[in-house]
Tab-separated table of C-alpha atoms in Angstrom:
chain	number	residue	atom	x	y	z
A	1	MET	CA	-16.442	-33.449	51.662
A	2	GLN	CA	-18.725	-34.308	48.689
A	3	ASP	CA	-19.240	-37.832	49.019
A	4	ALA	CA	-19.829	-36.873	52.615
A	5	ASP	CA	-22.425	-34.129	51.709
A	6	GLU	CA	-24.057	-36.634	49.043
A	7	SER	CA	-24.438	-39.274	51.814
A	8	ARG	CA	-26.034	-36.880	54.311
A	9	GLN	CA	-28.424	-36.531	51.784
A	10	THR	CA	-28.969	-40.022	50.442
A	11	GLY	CA	-28.553	-41.938	53.860
A	12	PHE	CA	-25.645	-44.262	53.959
A	13	LEU	CA	-27.484	-46.912	51.904
A	14	THR	CA	-24.968	-45.775	48.877
A	15	VAL	CA	-23.185	-48.170	46.045
A	16	PRO	CA	-19.712	-47.309	47.877
A	17	PHE	CA	-21.315	-48.593	50.909
A	18	PHE	CA	-22.865	-52.014	49.358
A	19	VAL	CA	-19.184	-52.491	47.447
A	20	VAL	CA	-17.488	-52.745	50.582
A	21	CYS	CA	-19.984	-54.896	51.977
A	22	THR	CA	-19.611	-57.320	49.270
A	23	PHE	CA	-16.378	-57.101	49.175
A	24	TYR	CA	-15.936	-58.080	52.743
A	25	PHE	CA	-18.338	-60.572	52.433
A	26	LEU	CA	-16.319	-62.616	50.037
A	27	VAL	CA	-12.883	-61.617	51.645
A	28	PHE	CA	-14.369	-63.763	54.253
A	29	ALA	CA	-16.093	-66.235	52.515
A	30	ALA	CA	-12.784	-66.794	50.965
A	31	GLY	CA	-10.709	-67.365	53.298
A	32	TYR	CA	-13.046	-69.890	55.300
A	33	GLN	CA	-13.882	-71.808	52.128
A	34	LEU	CA	-9.830	-72.570	52.507
A	35	PHE	CA	-9.400	-72.822	55.597
A	36	PRO	CA	-11.261	-76.517	56.103
A	37	VAL	CA	-10.548	-77.586	52.423
A	38	VAL	CA	-6.823	-77.304	51.801
A	39	PRO	CA	-5.585	-79.396	54.792
A	40	LEU	CA	-7.863	-81.825	53.067
A	41	ARG	CA	-5.545	-81.289	49.676
A	42	LEU	CA	-2.728	-81.685	52.153
A	43	ARG	CA	-4.198	-84.842	53.379
A	44	GLU	CA	-3.994	-86.062	49.874
A	45	PHE	CA	-0.816	-85.401	48.690
A	46	GLY	CA	0.738	-87.603	52.022
A	47	ALA	CA	0.425	-84.965	55.065
A	48	SER	CA	-0.421	-86.032	58.457
A	49	LEU	CA	-3.257	-84.813	60.575
A	50	ALA	CA	-1.023	-82.741	62.554
A	51	GLU	CA	0.541	-81.325	59.509
A	52	SER	CA	-2.562	-80.505	57.695
A	53	GLY	CA	-3.217	-77.951	60.226
A	54	ARG	CA	0.084	-76.311	59.553
A	55	PHE	CA	-1.325	-74.316	56.669
A	56	GLN	CA	-3.452	-71.939	59.059
A	57	THR	CA	-0.960	-71.646	61.561
A	58	ALA	CA	1.233	-69.962	58.772
A	59	PHE	CA	-1.232	-68.178	57.482
A	60	MET	CA	-2.427	-66.405	60.738
A	61	LEU	CA	1.162	-65.764	61.509
A	62	GLY	CA	1.546	-63.560	58.806
A	63	SER	CA	-2.105	-62.044	58.996
A	64	GLY	CA	-1.243	-61.892	62.414
A	65	PHE	CA	2.299	-59.718	61.800
A	66	GLY	CA	0.514	-57.924	58.763
A	67	ALA	CA	-1.517	-56.669	61.424
A	68	LEU	CA	0.659	-54.468	63.156
A	69	VAL	CA	1.912	-52.368	59.715
A	70	THR	CA	-0.774	-52.949	56.988
A	71	GLY	CA	-2.999	-50.534	59.278
A	72	PRO	CA	-0.639	-47.648	58.530
A	73	LEU	CA	0.178	-48.486	55.520
A	74	GLY	CA	-3.535	-47.915	54.443
A	75	ASP	CA	-3.384	-44.708	56.229
A	76	ARG	CA	-0.172	-43.587	53.924
A	77	LEU	CA	-1.377	-44.936	50.258
A	78	GLY	CA	-4.976	-44.673	50.888
A	79	PRO	CA	-7.468	-48.060	51.276
A	80	ARG	CA	-8.629	-47.601	47.867
A	81	ARG	CA	-5.483	-48.122	46.605
A	82	VAL	CA	-4.315	-50.753	48.700
A	83	LEU	CA	-7.645	-52.819	47.807
A	84	ARG	CA	-7.146	-52.930	44.655
A	85	VAL	CA	-3.114	-54.257	45.028
A	86	ALA	CA	-4.026	-56.742	47.262
A	87	THR	CA	-6.809	-58.519	45.427
A	88	LEU	CA	-4.788	-58.589	42.119
A	89	ALA	CA	-1.662	-60.624	44.395
A	90	VAL	CA	-4.204	-62.742	45.890
A	91	VAL	CA	-5.464	-63.892	42.192
A	92	GLY	CA	-2.021	-64.716	42.065
A	93	ILE	CA	-1.693	-67.053	45.412
A	94	LEU	CA	-4.922	-68.558	44.642
A	95	LEU	CA	-4.119	-69.496	40.899
A	96	ILE	CA	-0.493	-70.739	42.415
A	97	TYR	CA	-2.559	-72.887	44.848
A	98	ALA	CA	-4.710	-74.560	42.080
A	99	LEU	CA	-1.530	-75.520	40.177
A	100	LEU	CA	0.598	-77.108	43.185
A	101	ARG	CA	1.248	-80.678	43.139
A	102	VAL	CA	4.001	-80.925	46.454
A	103	ARG	CA	2.226	-79.459	49.606
A	104	TRP	CA	5.571	-77.630	51.122
A	105	VAL	CA	4.848	-74.509	48.912
A	106	PHE	CA	1.524	-74.530	50.156
A	107	TYR	CA	3.533	-73.620	53.482
A	108	LEU	CA	5.564	-71.045	51.803
A	109	LEU	CA	2.781	-69.157	50.162
A	110	ALA	CA	0.687	-68.996	53.258
A	111	PRO	CA	2.161	-66.258	55.067
A	112	LEU	CA	2.017	-64.099	52.450
A	113	HIS	CA	-1.332	-65.143	51.555
A	114	GLY	CA	-2.009	-64.211	55.433
A	115	LEU	CA	-0.407	-60.968	55.455
A	116	LEU	CA	-2.811	-60.023	52.306
A	117	TRP	CA	-5.791	-61.310	54.123
A	118	SER	CA	-4.599	-58.615	57.012
A	119	ALA	CA	-4.579	-55.534	54.167
A	120	LEU	CA	-7.795	-56.462	52.604
A	121	ARG	CA	-9.611	-56.913	56.098
A	122	THR	CA	-7.768	-53.057	57.391
A	123	ALA	CA	-8.287	-51.684	54.477
A	124	SER	CA	-12.015	-52.793	53.948
A	125	VAL	CA	-12.226	-51.193	57.977
A	126	ALA	CA	-11.080	-47.930	56.977
A	127	LYS	CA	-12.511	-47.071	53.656
A	128	VAL	CA	-16.420	-48.221	54.985
A	129	GLY	CA	-15.153	-45.737	57.853
A	130	GLY	CA	-14.967	-42.992	55.561
A	131	ILE	CA	-17.958	-43.484	53.429
A	132	LEU	CA	-20.358	-43.560	55.928
A	133	PRO	CA	-21.683	-40.287	57.084
A	134	LEU	CA	-21.093	-39.708	61.135
A	135	ALA	CA	-24.991	-39.201	61.546
A	136	HIS	CA	-25.674	-42.887	60.236
A	137	ARG	CA	-22.290	-44.317	61.394
A	138	ALA	CA	-23.176	-46.471	63.984
A	139	GLN	CA	-26.217	-48.022	61.874
A	140	GLY	CA	-24.595	-48.238	59.031
A	141	LEU	CA	-21.361	-50.086	60.711
A	142	SER	CA	-23.809	-52.715	62.489
A	143	ILE	CA	-24.720	-53.508	59.189
A	144	PHE	CA	-21.301	-54.089	57.312
A	145	GLY	CA	-20.437	-55.934	61.162
A	146	LEU	CA	-22.846	-58.554	60.018
A	147	THR	CA	-20.719	-59.291	56.605
A	148	GLY	CA	-17.747	-60.693	57.813
A	149	PRO	CA	-19.622	-63.711	59.955
A	150	GLY	CA	-21.850	-64.191	57.083
A	151	GLY	CA	-18.893	-65.290	54.823
A	152	VAL	CA	-17.517	-67.290	57.811
A	153	ALA	CA	-21.302	-69.001	57.306
A	154	VAL	CA	-21.248	-69.872	53.833
A	155	GLY	CA	-17.356	-70.403	53.122
A	156	PRO	CA	-17.095	-73.635	54.441
A	157	LEU	CA	-20.648	-74.967	53.232
A	158	VAL	CA	-19.445	-73.764	49.916
A	159	GLY	CA	-16.008	-75.151	49.748
A	160	LEU	CA	-16.808	-78.604	51.459
A	161	TRP	CA	-19.533	-78.919	48.724
A	162	LEU	CA	-17.357	-77.418	45.525
A	163	MET	CA	-14.488	-79.483	46.086
A	164	PRO	CA	-15.658	-83.148	45.770
A	165	HIS	CA	-17.719	-81.563	42.354
A	166	LEU	CA	-15.004	-79.271	40.638
A	167	GLY	CA	-12.416	-80.634	42.128
A	168	PHE	CA	-9.552	-78.553	44.496
A	169	SER	CA	-7.610	-77.408	41.044
A	170	TRP	CA	-10.703	-75.830	39.223
A	171	MET	CA	-12.450	-74.202	42.652
A	172	LEU	CA	-9.831	-72.138	43.072
A	173	VAL	CA	-9.288	-70.704	39.451
A	174	LEU	CA	-13.090	-70.316	39.945
A	175	LEU	CA	-12.465	-68.403	43.438
A	176	ALA	CA	-9.486	-66.234	41.727
A	177	GLY	CA	-12.261	-65.424	38.898
A	178	VAL	CA	-14.456	-64.005	41.961
A	179	PHE	CA	-11.327	-61.672	42.876
A	180	VAL	CA	-10.839	-60.315	39.844
A	181	ALA	CA	-14.483	-59.034	39.678
A	182	LEU	CA	-13.689	-57.851	43.404
A	183	HIS	CA	-10.772	-55.992	41.645
A	184	LEU	CA	-13.077	-54.270	39.290
A	185	LEU	CA	-15.726	-53.458	41.669
A	186	ILE	CA	-13.289	-51.591	43.768
A	187	GLY	CA	-13.151	-48.982	40.810
A	188	PHE	CA	-16.325	-47.901	42.183
A	189	LEU	CA	-15.535	-46.452	45.418
A	190	PRO	CA	-14.730	-43.052	45.877
A	191	ARG	CA	-10.858	-41.569	45.721
A	192	GLU	CA	-9.650	-40.350	49.133
A	193	GLU	CA	-8.434	-37.079	48.976
A	194	SER	CA	-4.639	-36.842	48.832
A	195	ARG	CA	-3.455	-35.439	51.954
A	196	GLU	CA	-0.038	-35.068	53.806
A	197	ILE	CA	0.761	-37.908	56.081
A	198	GLU	CA	3.019	-37.076	59.302
A	199	SER	CA	6.358	-39.038	58.611
A	200	VAL	CA	5.880	-41.992	61.269
A	201	GLY	CA	7.175	-45.170	61.875
A	202	LEU	CA	5.299	-48.015	60.573
A	203	PHE	CA	5.241	-49.915	64.283
A	204	GLN	CA	4.126	-48.315	67.034
A	205	TRP	CA	4.383	-49.808	70.658
A	206	PRO	CA	1.176	-49.941	72.037
A	207	ASP	CA	-0.216	-47.995	74.942
A	208	ARG	CA	-0.172	-50.166	78.246
A	209	SER	CA	-3.928	-49.900	78.366
A	210	VAL	CA	-3.996	-52.784	75.537
A	211	TRP	CA	-2.638	-55.651	77.740
A	212	GLY	CA	-5.706	-56.817	79.219
A	213	ALA	CA	-7.373	-56.819	75.751
A	214	VAL	CA	-4.261	-58.543	74.188
A	215	ALA	CA	-4.124	-61.066	77.260
A	216	VAL	CA	-7.932	-62.068	76.794
A	217	MET	CA	-7.890	-62.529	72.864
A	218	GLY	CA	-4.449	-64.308	73.132
A	219	LEU	CA	-6.455	-66.797	75.416
A	220	VAL	CA	-9.265	-66.901	72.357
A	221	GLY	CA	-6.845	-67.084	69.860
A	222	LEU	CA	-5.418	-70.248	71.203
A	223	SER	CA	-8.606	-71.939	71.596
A	224	PHE	CA	-10.429	-71.048	68.334
A	225	GLY	CA	-6.743	-72.195	66.386
A	226	PRO	CA	-7.898	-75.665	65.464
A	227	MET	CA	-11.643	-74.885	64.705
A	228	PRO	CA	-11.430	-73.837	61.096
A	229	PRO	CA	-8.465	-76.571	59.954
A	230	TYR	CA	-9.796	-79.882	62.189
A	231	SER	CA	-13.646	-79.284	62.898
A	232	ALA	CA	-14.819	-80.390	59.572
A	233	GLN	CA	-11.851	-83.240	59.286
A	234	GLU	CA	-13.443	-85.016	62.544
A	235	ALA	CA	-16.910	-84.293	60.750
A	236	LYS	CA	-15.235	-86.535	58.146
A	237	ALA	CA	-14.170	-88.939	59.992
A	238	LEU	CA	-17.557	-89.511	62.118
A	239	GLY	CA	-19.007	-89.763	58.385
A	240	MET	CA	-21.148	-86.813	58.822
A	241	ALA	CA	-23.434	-85.673	55.922
A	242	TRP	CA	-22.361	-81.982	56.678
A	243	PRO	CA	-18.982	-81.711	57.669
A	244	SER	CA	-19.390	-77.891	58.206
A	245	ALA	CA	-21.475	-77.760	60.755
A	246	PHE	CA	-19.944	-76.561	63.336
A	247	LEU	CA	-18.634	-73.576	61.464
A	248	THR	CA	-21.628	-72.541	59.663
A	249	CYS	CA	-23.645	-72.923	62.811
A	250	PHE	CA	-20.505	-70.802	64.895
A	251	ALA	CA	-20.968	-67.773	62.107
A	252	LEU	CA	-24.815	-68.013	62.719
A	253	GLY	CA	-24.075	-68.228	66.212
A	254	MET	CA	-22.264	-64.832	66.272
A	255	MET	CA	-24.480	-63.003	63.678
A	256	ALA	CA	-28.074	-63.785	65.618
A	257	MET	CA	-26.132	-62.608	69.482
A	258	ARG	CA	-24.799	-59.739	67.426
A	259	GLY	CA	-28.553	-58.701	66.459
A	260	LEU	CA	-29.961	-59.528	69.232
A	261	LEU	CA	-27.815	-57.108	71.620
A	262	ALA	CA	-28.080	-54.726	68.766
A	263	LEU	CA	-31.682	-54.505	69.102
A	264	THR	CA	-31.689	-54.519	73.211
A	265	GLY	CA	-29.350	-52.662	73.711
A	266	MET	CA	-25.902	-53.326	75.925
A	267	GLY	CA	-26.394	-50.726	78.384
A	268	ARG	CA	-23.885	-47.946	79.231
A	269	ARG	CA	-20.643	-49.846	79.329
A	270	PRO	CA	-21.034	-52.928	77.203
A	271	VAL	CA	-18.001	-54.458	78.551
A	272	ALA	CA	-19.390	-55.451	81.821
A	273	LEU	CA	-20.985	-58.179	79.759
A	274	LEU	CA	-17.187	-59.352	78.735
A	275	PRO	CA	-17.224	-62.043	81.340
A	276	TRP	CA	-20.477	-63.716	80.713
A	277	MET	CA	-19.650	-63.972	77.049
A	278	ALA	CA	-16.518	-65.423	77.745
A	279	ALA	CA	-18.251	-67.917	79.964
A	280	LEU	CA	-20.412	-68.639	76.843
A	281	THR	CA	-18.231	-69.169	74.366
A	282	ALA	CA	-16.578	-71.717	77.763
A	283	LEU	CA	-19.599	-73.600	77.212
A	284	GLY	CA	-19.741	-73.890	73.628
A	285	TYR	CA	-16.244	-74.910	73.299
A	286	GLY	CA	-16.640	-77.551	76.432
A	287	LEU	CA	-20.500	-78.913	74.554
A	288	LEU	CA	-18.129	-79.665	71.456
A	289	ALA	CA	-15.595	-81.861	74.140
A	290	LEU	CA	-17.765	-82.893	76.036
A	291	LEU	CA	-21.041	-84.152	74.399
A	292	PRO	CA	-22.039	-87.330	72.662
A	293	GLY	CA	-22.142	-87.724	69.311
A	294	GLY	CA	-21.655	-86.090	66.237
A	295	LEU	CA	-23.905	-83.872	64.108
A	296	VAL	CA	-26.076	-82.707	67.111
A	297	ARG	CA	-22.747	-81.908	68.956
A	298	HIS	CA	-21.578	-80.135	66.470
A	299	LEU	CA	-24.494	-77.952	65.432
A	300	SER	CA	-25.247	-76.968	69.538
A	301	SER	CA	-21.683	-76.238	70.129
A	302	GLY	CA	-21.283	-74.162	66.997
A	303	LEU	CA	-24.295	-72.070	67.986
A	304	VAL	CA	-23.539	-71.628	71.547
A	305	TYR	CA	-19.673	-71.231	70.780
A	306	GLY	CA	-19.952	-68.346	68.514
A	307	ALA	CA	-22.698	-66.440	70.179
A	308	GLY	CA	-20.446	-65.421	72.909
A	309	TYR	CA	-16.902	-66.007	70.629
A	310	GLY	CA	-18.225	-62.873	68.647
A	311	MET	CA	-19.610	-60.544	70.983
A	312	VAL	CA	-15.815	-61.471	73.242
A	313	HIS	CA	-14.742	-60.090	70.025
A	314	THR	CA	-17.156	-56.853	70.213
A	315	LEU	CA	-16.844	-55.850	73.744
A	316	MET	CA	-12.844	-56.302	73.493
A	317	LEU	CA	-12.658	-53.745	70.809
A	318	THR	CA	-14.874	-51.613	72.533
A	319	HIS	CA	-12.824	-51.508	75.564
A	320	VAL	CA	-10.136	-50.833	73.078
A	321	MET	CA	-11.490	-47.721	71.852
A	322	GLU	CA	-12.360	-46.821	75.256
A	323	THR	CA	-9.255	-47.113	77.282
A	324	THR	CA	-6.980	-45.940	74.974
A	325	PRO	CA	-5.513	-42.397	73.868
A	326	PRO	CA	-6.719	-41.313	70.003
A	327	HIS	CA	-3.150	-40.755	68.976
A	328	ARG	CA	-2.264	-44.489	70.299
A	329	ARG	CA	-5.314	-46.298	68.333
A	330	GLY	CA	-3.699	-47.370	65.290
A	331	ALA	CA	-0.523	-49.449	67.803
A	332	ALA	CA	-3.868	-50.854	69.698
A	333	THR	CA	-6.058	-51.942	67.024
A	334	GLY	CA	-2.836	-53.740	65.641
A	335	ALA	CA	-1.784	-55.135	68.633
A	336	PHE	CA	-5.533	-56.913	68.953
A	337	PHE	CA	-5.663	-58.387	65.849
A	338	PHE	CA	-1.572	-59.579	66.141
A	339	ALA	CA	-2.286	-61.237	69.554
A	340	PHE	CA	-5.653	-62.784	68.050
A	341	ASP	CA	-3.692	-64.215	64.708
A	342	ALA	CA	-0.853	-65.163	66.093
A	343	THR	CA	-2.083	-67.080	68.955
A	344	THR	CA	-5.220	-68.879	66.698
A	345	ALA	CA	-1.533	-70.110	64.446
A	346	LEU	CA	-0.348	-71.169	67.343
A	347	GLY	CA	-3.516	-72.970	68.269
A	348	ALA	CA	-3.598	-74.917	65.336
A	349	LEU	CA	-0.051	-75.588	65.554
A	350	GLY	CA	0.013	-77.154	69.218
A	351	LEU	CA	-3.892	-78.676	69.460
A	352	GLY	CA	-3.664	-79.938	66.349
A	353	TRP	CA	-0.665	-82.231	67.302
A	354	VAL	CA	-3.115	-83.183	70.738
A	355	MET	CA	-5.149	-84.329	68.043
A	356	GLN	CA	-2.570	-86.088	65.937
A	357	ARG	CA	-1.832	-88.403	69.264
A	358	ALA	CA	-4.664	-88.301	71.521
A	359	GLY	CA	-7.507	-88.038	69.482
A	360	PHE	CA	-10.067	-84.738	68.825
A	361	ARG	CA	-11.906	-85.232	72.076
A	362	TRP	CA	-8.599	-83.715	73.850
A	363	GLY	CA	-7.928	-81.155	71.606
A	364	TRP	CA	-11.001	-79.841	72.430
A	365	ALA	CA	-10.627	-80.034	76.000
A	366	ILE	CA	-7.919	-78.333	76.157
A	367	GLY	CA	-9.180	-75.517	74.109
A	368	ALA	CA	-12.509	-75.400	76.212
A	369	GLY	CA	-9.872	-75.264	79.291
A	370	LEU	CA	-7.807	-71.918	77.503
A	371	ILE	CA	-11.013	-70.474	76.839
A	372	ALA	CA	-12.491	-71.195	80.925
A	373	LEU	CA	-9.060	-69.569	81.758
A	374	CYS	CA	-10.357	-66.411	80.243
A	375	ILE	CA	-12.993	-65.325	82.220
A	376	PRO	CA	-11.020	-64.426	85.481
A	377	VAL	CA	-8.838	-62.335	82.501
A	378	ALA	CA	-12.124	-61.142	81.775
A	379	HIS	CA	-13.066	-59.774	85.090
A	380	ARG	CA	-9.819	-57.686	85.644
A	381	VAL	CA	-10.634	-56.000	82.367
A	382	VAL	CA	-13.645	-54.832	83.465
A	383	ARG	CA	-12.515	-53.479	86.329
A	384	ARG	CA	-10.225	-51.150	84.336
A	385	PRO	CA	-12.153	-47.358	83.901
A	386	ALA	CA	-12.229	-45.985	80.370
A	387	VAL	CA	-10.525	-42.840	80.020
A	388	THR	CA	-12.501	-41.458	76.883
A	389	SER	CA	-16.129	-41.834	76.366
A	390	LEU	CA	-18.021	-43.636	72.836
A	391	SER	CA	-21.265	-41.716	71.915
A	392	ALA	CA	-22.491	-45.430	70.847
A	393	PRO	CA	-21.192	-48.940	71.135
A	394	SER	CA	-18.605	-50.190	68.612
A	395	VAL	CA	-19.825	-52.840	66.357
A	396	ILE	CA	-16.735	-54.953	65.153
A	397	VAL	CA	-16.502	-55.834	61.559
A	398	ASP	CA	-13.794	-58.557	61.743
A	399	GLY	CA	-15.166	-62.033	61.268
């Protein structure tokens, strides 16, 4: 309770808060630095275009299934301890990536890396929730919620710049050093109070109220799957000077829309905006599939797609919190992240196969169709009444 009392006196801009924000930013920057770069490395080792996307498929499957257990695990061990263990494990995996000369080991390690990514995300969210005092929680989460998209904006840009300058191996060594520093920074976070934990299983079947959100996030994930591994590859194939243009603008679009709606408000029932944001997401995806050219197409599509995509995440998680009984919210959140991560893996695999055989445009066109199917599902979700109320709109803190 001492930490909460100090936070009430000093506000929420404390050292532990900045440590968690820095940590979360770098987790996403590291992940999205690897997503476009590892496929290029696999191509150097002889992988086909379709095969190069399998790293993200394996990674996101590990993350998706991990989301079902890492949240409850953090409840039992404490998020601080989970963060310390996971950061050290990530250091080891990054160093192994740096030494690899055969591509099949990348696919073998990717699910474990994805599981650790899931642990880092869920433990960071849990930790920041414990650090922020109730009076400043909405304001603090609004700031914290920008760190993930910030990492998405910076990661691809840095990774695609560093790879030709340092080489893949030294880039991974540098990244491992960053996680060593993060492991040390976690020491500045307050320790959790010891408490008795109810003896329940690590997995709980989610409440029926979450299935609408699962359907929406499943369609979003299927369409999003090829974005990180293939957008930069298309840019390179077209000879674009800025291969990370789509992913960088995608993150900027997320941040801009979240910032705009945080200032103007989302009304008394934010989920009512969901069909409109799904339509905006589909529009952005359609621009990538149908516009001519290269750089301008990636820039405009990334901004529009990111603006809609980011708010679909925000509104869906808000709705899950409103319509799920409090004692089932852990299972509902796990199902939410599992639906997105697992279908992201399948989207990278399936649409990558299409791009290999028919070209990038066909893959983007099918992805646009999948996200368009999200619009009628979103209308059904909006019609479901809430069973609890929130004092303020929730802010999703995932990328």
